[in-house]
Amino acid sequence: MSKFFYNVAIAVPLRQAFTYHSNQQIIPGTRVAVKFGRTNKLGIVTEVISEANIKTKPIHMVLDDLPIFSKTELKILKWASDYYLHPIGEVINSFLPTNLRQTKNTFEAETMIKSNREIIEQNLEFETILNSEQIKAVKFLNELKGFTPTLLHGVTGSGKTEVYIRCIYEQLLKNKSVLLLAPEIALTPQLESRLRNQFGDSVGIFHSKMTPSARYKAWKKFKSGEIKVIIGTRSAVMMPAPKLGLIIVDEEHDASYKQQEGFKFSARDIAIKRAQMIKIPIILGSATPSLRTLKLVEERKFKTISLTKRVTQKSPPKFSILDINEVKLISGLAPQAIEAISQTLKQKKQAMIFINRRGFAPQFICSYCDWKAMCNSCDSSLVFHHQVARLICHRCDSAFGVPTHCPSCSKAQLSFHGTGTEQLEETLKELFPGTSIHRVDRDSTAKVGSLETILSEINNAETGILIGTQMLIKGHDFPNLELVVTVDVDQGITSLNSSAVEEMGQQLIQVAGRAGRSDGNATVLVQSRYVNDQNLLQLRSGNYLNFAKSLMKQRQATNQPPYTFEATIKASSPKAQTNIEMLTYAKQFIDTSTCVLIGPIPAMQSKVRGSYHHHLVIQANTRINLNKLLIYLADSLTNDKNAISKKVRWSINVDPIEF
Ligand code: ADP
Ligand code: ZN
Ligand code: ZN
């Protein structure tokens, strides 16, 4: 009997595949059950090899009749494993539907396939008539051939989604399917309803808040071709599709495309790689493109097409920067801002307060001895939440009772400081009694469907006040909104994190985009203590590209991303000293002739749930150099006989956003 050898990826924290044998012929991409150590594990055959020069164990069982991933899809997964220095088995596992991560289930393919013709014939009519810019963009995008990454830069309200719909239609005509990525679950319902309107049941969704069985169903239908269009969040980026014709990454600048825990991948970047490997176009859409994308456009590696006008023809809101240095604030608001809100309400319009802090007050302090309420297990101040009467840690979600007397000096001189969404809501209720006030943050939208309810209430109310964190400013349209007040963008100016300024600019432009869709007199009031900040002044014109260009010059001059390629090596353990020792030891494996090396330094979140976090920051001049030195480092640490690297949990983060 002949014996075949296979490399099998197994979900264990080792960056290699393992060789097994079988007398069956197995197509790569098929799931198998194998013995690993003493346990039975799920594996995926990644390649057939001609012979093995080590003693191999047999594959127990072949689980599926058909491979889960195609050869090309496996290649992309392998690329992701190499690029992010993350074990191939874990990479593959993270893109498997939950029930296929177990050896007891078999994958059975769907067979019912509706032809694209049928779908298209039912949906010949489009609801909107495109304007000339949209027509031009659609023509441009539909003529793209092969791997052509393209930025669709459309100002907020310029009708990007309408353009996507025509591009999807074009793919359906060619009997292809389409993957549309959105950065957040909250943005999928509106995309879904617009796409379903056009393409009916051939549209599916895929995200982590769906039940495993609903997710599996969508996954199977997309793989079989019954669903032609998937709208999904980052976990959807590797959904198998036999005839993928186009990938669209909506709001491509959004940091949510990067997974921060475990396998720290960027769905935007894997999407680009996927498009490259299967030689198809990819559209990156945004009103506020990332500097990384703009750099690639500048280098002519990406094409670009713009929508410069709002569909409504209404002029965008005007920015006005409000100096709050000498001003007494009321719950974070300057009197001038309160007056503007009052005027807006008088005109029966809506006003929005954008503040990126939930809860009532971010600090709870003793004025006698300076004691400050801190989390027991994180280095983070506790946030006072009035509604639940608790002090809550926003890192680990621990909740504590609110003391009446200072735990340190016993005096009854405790008070809260700073402003959060809850406090603003209470203050504004007092200032404007009888006005409809809606608060949108993680607390007010915890229940499934509650965000949709609040959003539809807001859209049905003619006038009123909206208070919200960044959740409120992503993608939603508020036709009656005429005033936006931003409370705390200064964090973006003062942060040491190099991407904070970029994010501040994107947030300001995005928040402005929610306003002024009605009659063109909208204003964005930006409260700041840094009114002469160069980047803030750039934003005043509302022209994001000018802001981005100026920021790119600063980045280039200081050798910051996207002009350098970055990674962090993080060490976590219950003792800060152990982290520092390990990272100091690790430095010997890093070739500093091709990179700048910083650290060990405490991570921004230096203590979470009782664990300390430190890291090394590596900045290399080329992507290849970065990857080379990370491979050497990871292999050295993995195979290291010195016990020090075993004393901490360490991980590598390529293209980090959080530090
Ligand atoms: P963006 O994603 O660029 O912010 P959308 O695609 O959501 O913009 O479009 C904003 C609004 O304008 C939507 O309500 C959409 O239905 C509408 N719209 C888009 N294109 C047109 C058009 N050509 N004519 C009329 N309305 C349009
Ligand atoms: Zn005290
Ligand atoms: Zn905590």
Coordinates of C-alpha atoms in Angstrom, one line a residue, residues 24-443:
Q24 CA -5.4 8.1 1.5
Q25 CA -4.9 10.8 -1.0
I26 CA -5.9 14.1 0.6
I27 CA -6.3 17.4 -1.1
P28 CA -4.6 20.4 0.8
G29 CA -7.1 22.5 2.6
T30 CA -8.9 19.4 4.0
R31 CA -9.4 19.0 7.8
V32 CA -8.0 15.9 9.5
A33 CA -7.7 14.5 13.0
V34 CA -4.2 13.8 14.2
K35 CA -2.4 12.8 17.4
F36 CA -0.3 15.6 18.7
G37 CA 1.6 14.7 21.8
R38 CA -1.0 12.7 23.7
T39 CA -4.1 14.5 22.5
N40 CA -6.2 14.4 19.5
K41 CA -6.1 17.6 17.5
L42 CA -7.7 19.1 14.5
G43 CA -5.4 19.8 11.7
I44 CA -5.5 21.1 8.2
V45 CA -3.4 19.6 5.4
T46 CA -1.4 22.4 4.0
E47 CA 0.7 20.6 1.5
V48 CA 1.6 17.2 0.0
I49 CA 5.2 16.3 0.3
S50 CA 7.1 13.6 -1.5
E51 CA 8.9 12.1 1.4
A52 CA 9.6 12.6 5.1
N53 CA 13.1 12.2 6.5
I54 CA 11.7 11.8 10.0
K55 CA 9.5 9.1 11.5
T56 CA 5.9 10.2 11.0
K57 CA 2.6 9.4 12.7
P58 CA -0.5 8.5 10.8
I59 CA -3.4 10.8 10.1
H60 CA -6.3 9.3 12.1
M61 CA -9.1 10.4 10.1
V62 CA -10.0 12.6 7.1
L63 CA -12.8 14.8 8.3
D64 CA -14.2 16.3 5.1
D65 CA -14.9 15.2 1.5
L66 CA -14.0 18.6 0.2
P67 CA -11.2 21.0 1.2
I68 CA -12.2 23.9 3.3
F69 CA -9.7 26.3 1.8
S70 CA -8.5 26.3 -1.8
K71 CA -4.8 26.2 -2.6
T72 CA -4.6 29.9 -3.1
E73 CA -6.5 30.6 0.1
L74 CA -4.0 28.4 1.9
K75 CA -1.2 30.4 0.4
I76 CA -2.7 33.7 1.7
L77 CA -3.0 32.1 5.2
K78 CA 0.6 31.0 5.0
W79 CA 1.6 34.6 4.0
A80 CA -0.3 36.0 7.0
S81 CA 1.4 33.5 9.3
D82 CA 4.8 34.6 8.0
Y83 CA 4.0 38.3 7.9
Y84 CA 2.6 38.5 11.4
L85 CA 4.9 35.8 12.8
H86 CA 1.9 33.9 14.1
P87 CA 1.6 30.1 14.1
I88 CA 0.0 28.8 10.9
G89 CA -2.3 26.5 12.8
E90 CA -3.7 29.3 14.9
V91 CA -4.0 31.6 11.8
I92 CA -6.1 29.0 10.0
N93 CA -8.1 28.2 13.1
S94 CA -9.1 31.8 13.6
F95 CA -10.7 31.8 10.1
L96 CA -12.6 28.6 10.6
P97 CA -16.3 28.7 11.7
T98 CA -16.5 27.6 15.3
N99 CA -18.0 24.2 14.6
L100 CA -15.4 23.3 12.1
R101 CA -12.7 23.8 14.8
Q102 CA -13.8 20.5 16.3
T103 CA -12.9 17.1 14.9
K104 CA -16.4 15.7 15.4
N105 CA -18.1 17.8 12.7
T106 CA -17.9 17.2 9.0
F107 CA -18.2 19.9 6.4
E108 CA -20.9 19.3 4.0
A109 CA -21.1 21.6 1.0
E110 CA -24.3 23.4 0.0
T111 CA -25.4 22.4 -3.5
M112 CA -28.3 24.7 -4.4
I113 CA -26.8 27.4 -6.5
K114 CA -28.8 30.2 -8.0
S115 CA -27.3 31.7 -11.1
N116 CA -26.3 35.3 -11.1
R117 CA -28.5 35.9 -14.2
E118 CA -31.5 35.1 -12.1
I119 CA -30.6 37.6 -9.4
I120 CA -29.8 40.3 -11.9
E121 CA -32.9 39.9 -13.9
Q122 CA -35.0 40.3 -10.7
N123 CA -33.1 43.5 -9.9
L124 CA -32.6 45.5 -13.0
E125 CA -33.8 48.8 -11.6
F126 CA -31.6 51.0 -9.5
E127 CA -33.3 53.3 -7.0
T128 CA -31.0 56.3 -7.3
I129 CA -29.8 58.1 -10.4
L130 CA -26.1 58.6 -10.0
N131 CA -24.5 62.1 -10.3
S132 CA -21.8 62.7 -12.8
E133 CA -18.9 62.1 -10.3
Q134 CA -20.5 58.8 -9.2
I135 CA -20.9 57.8 -12.9
K136 CA -17.3 58.5 -13.5
A137 CA -16.1 56.6 -10.4
V138 CA -18.2 53.6 -11.3
K139 CA -16.9 53.6 -14.9
F140 CA -13.3 53.9 -13.6
L141 CA -13.7 51.1 -11.0
N142 CA -15.5 48.7 -13.3
E143 CA -12.7 49.0 -15.8
L144 CA -10.1 47.8 -13.3
K145 CA -8.5 44.5 -14.3
G146 CA -6.3 42.2 -12.3
F147 CA -4.8 43.2 -9.0
T148 CA -5.4 47.0 -8.9
P149 CA -5.8 48.3 -5.4
T150 CA -7.7 51.6 -5.7
L151 CA -8.6 54.3 -3.2
L152 CA -12.1 55.6 -3.5
H153 CA -11.8 58.9 -1.7
G154 CA -15.3 60.2 -1.3
V155 CA -16.1 63.0 1.1
T156 CA -18.7 62.1 3.7
G157 CA -22.1 62.0 2.1
S158 CA -20.8 61.7 -1.4
G159 CA -22.6 58.5 -2.1
K160 CA -19.8 55.9 -1.9
T161 CA -22.2 53.1 -1.0
E162 CA -24.2 53.8 -4.2
V163 CA -20.9 53.4 -6.1
Y164 CA -20.2 50.1 -4.3
I165 CA -23.6 48.8 -5.4
R166 CA -22.9 49.4 -9.1
C167 CA -19.5 47.7 -8.8
I168 CA -21.1 44.7 -7.1
Y169 CA -23.7 44.6 -9.8
E170 CA -21.0 44.5 -12.5
Q171 CA -19.3 41.6 -10.7
L172 CA -22.6 39.7 -10.5
L173 CA -23.0 40.2 -14.3
K174 CA -19.6 38.4 -14.7
N175 CA -20.8 35.6 -12.4
K176 CA -18.5 36.6 -9.7
S177 CA -19.0 37.1 -5.9
V178 CA -17.9 40.1 -3.8
L179 CA -16.6 40.5 -0.3
L180 CA -17.5 43.8 1.4
L181 CA -15.7 44.5 4.7
A182 CA -17.0 47.0 7.3
P183 CA -14.9 47.9 10.3
E184 CA -17.6 47.4 12.9
I185 CA -20.7 45.3 13.5
A186 CA -22.7 48.4 14.1
L187 CA -22.2 49.4 10.5
T188 CA -23.3 46.2 8.9
P189 CA -27.1 46.6 9.3
Q190 CA -27.4 49.7 7.2
L191 CA -25.1 48.3 4.5
E192 CA -27.1 45.1 4.6
S193 CA -30.4 46.8 4.2
R194 CA -29.2 48.8 1.2
L195 CA -27.6 45.9 -0.5
R196 CA -30.6 43.6 0.1
N197 CA -32.8 46.2 -1.3
Q198 CA -30.9 45.7 -4.6
F199 CA -29.7 42.1 -4.5
G200 CA -32.2 40.4 -2.2
D201 CA -31.3 37.0 -0.7
S202 CA -28.0 36.8 -2.5
V203 CA -26.6 39.1 0.2
G204 CA -25.3 37.6 3.5
I205 CA -23.6 39.0 6.6
F206 CA -20.9 37.6 8.8
H207 CA -19.7 38.9 12.2
S208 CA -18.9 37.7 15.7
K209 CA -22.2 38.7 17.3
M210 CA -24.1 36.2 15.1
T211 CA -24.8 32.8 16.5
P212 CA -22.2 30.1 15.5
S213 CA -24.9 28.3 13.5
A214 CA -26.0 31.5 11.6
R215 CA -22.4 32.3 10.9
Y216 CA -21.7 28.8 9.6
K217 CA -24.7 29.0 7.4
A218 CA -23.5 32.2 5.8
W219 CA -20.0 30.8 5.5
K220 CA -21.2 27.7 3.7
K221 CA -23.5 29.6 1.4
F222 CA -20.8 32.0 0.4
K223 CA -18.4 29.1 -0.2
S224 CA -20.9 27.3 -2.4
G225 CA -21.8 30.5 -4.3
E226 CA -25.4 30.7 -3.2
I227 CA -24.6 33.9 -1.4
K228 CA -22.9 36.3 -3.9
V229 CA -22.2 39.2 -1.6
I230 CA -20.9 39.0 2.0
I231 CA -20.9 42.0 4.3
G232 CA -18.6 41.2 7.1
T233 CA -16.2 42.5 9.8
R234 CA -12.5 41.6 10.0
S235 CA -13.1 37.9 10.7
A236 CA -14.8 37.6 7.2
V237 CA -11.7 38.5 5.3
M238 CA -10.7 34.9 4.6
M239 CA -14.2 33.5 3.9
P240 CA -13.7 31.0 1.1
A241 CA -15.3 32.0 -2.2
P242 CA -14.8 30.1 -5.4
K243 CA -15.2 33.0 -7.8
L244 CA -14.3 36.1 -5.9
G245 CA -14.3 39.0 -8.3
L246 CA -13.9 42.1 -6.1
I247 CA -13.1 43.0 -2.5
I248 CA -14.3 46.3 -1.0
V249 CA -12.9 47.6 2.3
D250 CA -15.3 50.3 3.5
E251 CA -13.9 53.0 5.9
E252 CA -10.4 51.6 5.2
H253 CA -8.7 53.9 7.7
D254 CA -10.6 52.5 10.7
A255 CA -8.4 51.1 13.4
S256 CA -11.0 48.4 14.1
Y257 CA -9.6 46.4 11.1
K258 CA -6.7 45.6 13.3
Q259 CA -7.1 42.8 15.8
Q260 CA -5.4 43.7 19.1
E261 CA -5.4 40.4 20.8
G262 CA -4.1 36.9 19.9
F263 CA -3.5 36.8 16.2
K264 CA -2.9 40.5 15.7
F265 CA -3.8 40.9 12.0
S266 CA -5.1 43.7 9.9
A267 CA -8.1 42.6 7.9
R268 CA -7.4 45.5 5.5
D269 CA -3.9 44.3 4.8
I270 CA -4.9 40.6 4.4
A271 CA -7.7 41.7 2.1
I272 CA -5.1 43.5 -0.1
K273 CA -2.9 40.4 -0.1
R274 CA -5.8 38.2 -1.0
A275 CA -6.7 40.5 -3.9
Q276 CA -3.1 40.4 -5.1
M277 CA -2.9 36.6 -4.9
I278 CA -6.1 36.0 -6.8
K279 CA -5.4 38.9 -9.1
I280 CA -8.6 40.9 -8.6
P281 CA -9.3 44.6 -7.9
I282 CA -9.8 45.9 -4.4
I283 CA -11.5 49.1 -3.5
L284 CA -10.5 50.9 -0.4
G285 CA -13.2 53.5 0.5
S286 CA -12.9 56.3 2.9
A287 CA -13.6 60.0 3.4
T288 CA -10.4 60.1 5.6
P289 CA -7.9 57.6 4.1
S290 CA -5.1 56.3 6.2
L291 CA -1.6 57.8 5.7
R292 CA -0.5 54.4 4.7
T293 CA -2.9 54.3 1.8
L294 CA -2.1 57.9 0.8
K295 CA 1.5 57.1 0.7
L296 CA 0.9 54.2 -1.7
V297 CA -1.2 56.4 -3.9
E298 CA 1.6 58.9 -3.9
E299 CA 4.0 56.1 -5.0
R300 CA 1.5 55.1 -7.7
K301 CA 1.2 51.6 -6.2
F302 CA -2.5 52.4 -5.6
K303 CA -4.8 54.0 -8.1
T304 CA -7.3 56.6 -6.9
I305 CA -10.6 58.1 -7.8
S306 CA -12.5 60.8 -5.9
L307 CA -16.0 61.9 -5.1
T308 CA -15.5 65.5 -4.1
K309 CA -19.1 66.7 -3.7
R310 CA -21.9 65.8 -1.3
V311 CA -24.9 64.2 -3.0
T312 CA -27.1 66.8 -1.4
Q313 CA -25.1 69.6 -2.9
K314 CA -25.2 71.2 0.5
S315 CA -22.0 72.8 1.6
P316 CA -20.1 70.9 4.3
P317 CA -20.1 72.3 7.9
K318 CA -17.7 75.1 8.9
F319 CA -15.1 74.4 11.5
S320 CA -14.6 76.9 14.3
I321 CA -11.9 76.4 17.0
L322 CA -12.9 77.5 20.4
D323 CA -10.1 78.5 22.8
I324 CA -11.0 77.1 26.3
N325 CA -7.9 78.2 28.1
E326 CA -9.4 80.9 30.2
V327 CA -12.9 79.5 30.2
K328 CA -14.9 78.0 33.0
L329 CA -16.4 74.8 31.6
I330 CA -19.7 73.4 32.6
S331 CA -19.5 69.6 32.4
G332 CA -16.8 70.0 29.8
L333 CA -18.7 72.6 27.7
A334 CA -17.7 76.2 27.2
P335 CA -20.5 78.7 27.7
Q336 CA -20.2 79.6 24.0
A337 CA -20.8 76.0 23.1
I338 CA -23.9 75.9 25.3
E339 CA -25.2 79.1 23.7
A340 CA -24.7 77.5 20.2
I341 CA -26.6 74.4 21.3
S342 CA -29.4 76.6 22.5
Q343 CA -29.6 78.5 19.2
T344 CA -29.6 75.2 17.3
L345 CA -32.5 73.9 19.4
K346 CA -34.4 77.2 18.8
Q347 CA -34.1 76.6 15.1
K348 CA -35.6 73.1 15.6
K349 CA -32.4 71.4 14.6
Q350 CA -30.2 68.8 16.2
A351 CA -27.0 69.3 18.1
M352 CA -24.3 66.6 18.7
I353 CA -21.7 66.5 21.5
F354 CA -18.8 64.3 20.7
I355 CA -16.9 63.1 23.7
N356 CA -14.8 60.0 23.7
R357 CA -15.3 59.1 27.3
R358 CA -18.2 57.1 28.7
G359 CA -19.4 57.1 32.3
F360 CA -20.0 60.1 34.5
A361 CA -16.5 61.2 35.5
P362 CA -13.1 59.7 34.7
Q363 CA -11.6 60.4 38.1
F364 CA -12.7 60.1 41.7
I365 CA -10.3 61.9 44.1
C366 CA -9.9 62.9 47.7
S367 CA -9.3 66.7 47.8
Y368 CA -7.7 66.4 51.3
C369 CA -4.9 63.8 50.7
D370 CA -5.0 63.4 46.9
W371 CA -6.0 59.7 47.1
K372 CA -7.3 58.6 43.7
A373 CA -9.6 55.7 43.0
M374 CA -7.5 53.2 41.0
C375 CA -8.2 49.6 39.8
N376 CA -6.8 46.9 42.0
S377 CA -5.4 45.0 39.1
C378 CA -4.7 47.6 36.4
D379 CA -2.8 50.9 36.4
S380 CA -6.0 52.8 35.5
S381 CA -8.2 55.3 37.3
L382 CA -11.6 54.1 38.1
V383 CA -14.4 55.9 36.2
F384 CA -17.5 56.9 38.2
H385 CA -20.7 55.6 36.7
H386 CA -23.7 57.4 38.1
Q387 CA -26.5 55.2 36.7
V388 CA -25.1 52.0 38.3
A389 CA -23.5 53.9 41.2
R390 CA -20.2 52.1 40.7
L391 CA -16.6 52.9 40.1
I392 CA -15.6 50.9 37.0
C393 CA -12.3 50.0 35.5
H394 CA -12.5 50.5 31.7
R395 CA -9.6 48.1 31.1
C396 CA -10.8 45.0 33.0
D397 CA -14.5 46.0 33.7
S398 CA -14.1 45.4 37.4
A399 CA -16.7 47.4 39.4
F400 CA -16.3 48.7 42.9
G401 CA -18.6 50.4 45.4
V402 CA -18.4 54.2 45.8
P403 CA -16.8 55.0 49.2
T404 CA -18.3 57.9 51.2
H405 CA -15.0 58.5 53.1
C406 CA -11.5 58.4 51.7
P407 CA -10.0 55.0 52.2
S408 CA -6.6 56.6 52.8
C409 CA -7.3 59.5 55.2
S410 CA -10.9 58.8 56.2
K411 CA -12.1 62.4 55.4
A412 CA -15.4 62.8 53.6
Q413 CA -13.8 65.0 50.9
L414 CA -14.2 62.8 47.9
S415 CA -15.3 64.2 44.6
F416 CA -15.3 63.3 40.9
H417 CA -13.3 65.2 38.2
G418 CA -13.6 65.5 34.5
T419 CA -16.6 64.7 32.2
G420 CA -18.0 61.6 30.6
T421 CA -21.1 61.0 28.5
E422 CA -23.4 60.3 31.5
Q423 CA -22.6 63.6 33.2
L424 CA -23.1 65.6 29.9
E425 CA -26.5 63.9 29.6
E426 CA -27.5 65.0 33.1
T427 CA -26.2 68.5 32.7
L428 CA -27.9 69.0 29.4
K429 CA -31.1 67.7 30.8
E430 CA -31.0 70.4 33.4
L431 CA -30.0 73.1 31.0
F432 CA -32.5 72.2 28.4
P433 CA -35.5 70.6 30.1
G434 CA -38.1 69.0 27.9
T435 CA -35.5 68.5 25.0
S436 CA -35.1 65.0 23.6
I437 CA -31.6 63.9 24.5
H438 CA -30.0 60.7 23.2
R439 CA -26.8 59.2 24.5
V440 CA -24.9 56.7 22.4
D441 CA -22.0 54.8 24.0
R442 CA -21.1 51.3 25.0
D443 CA -23.3 51.4 28.1

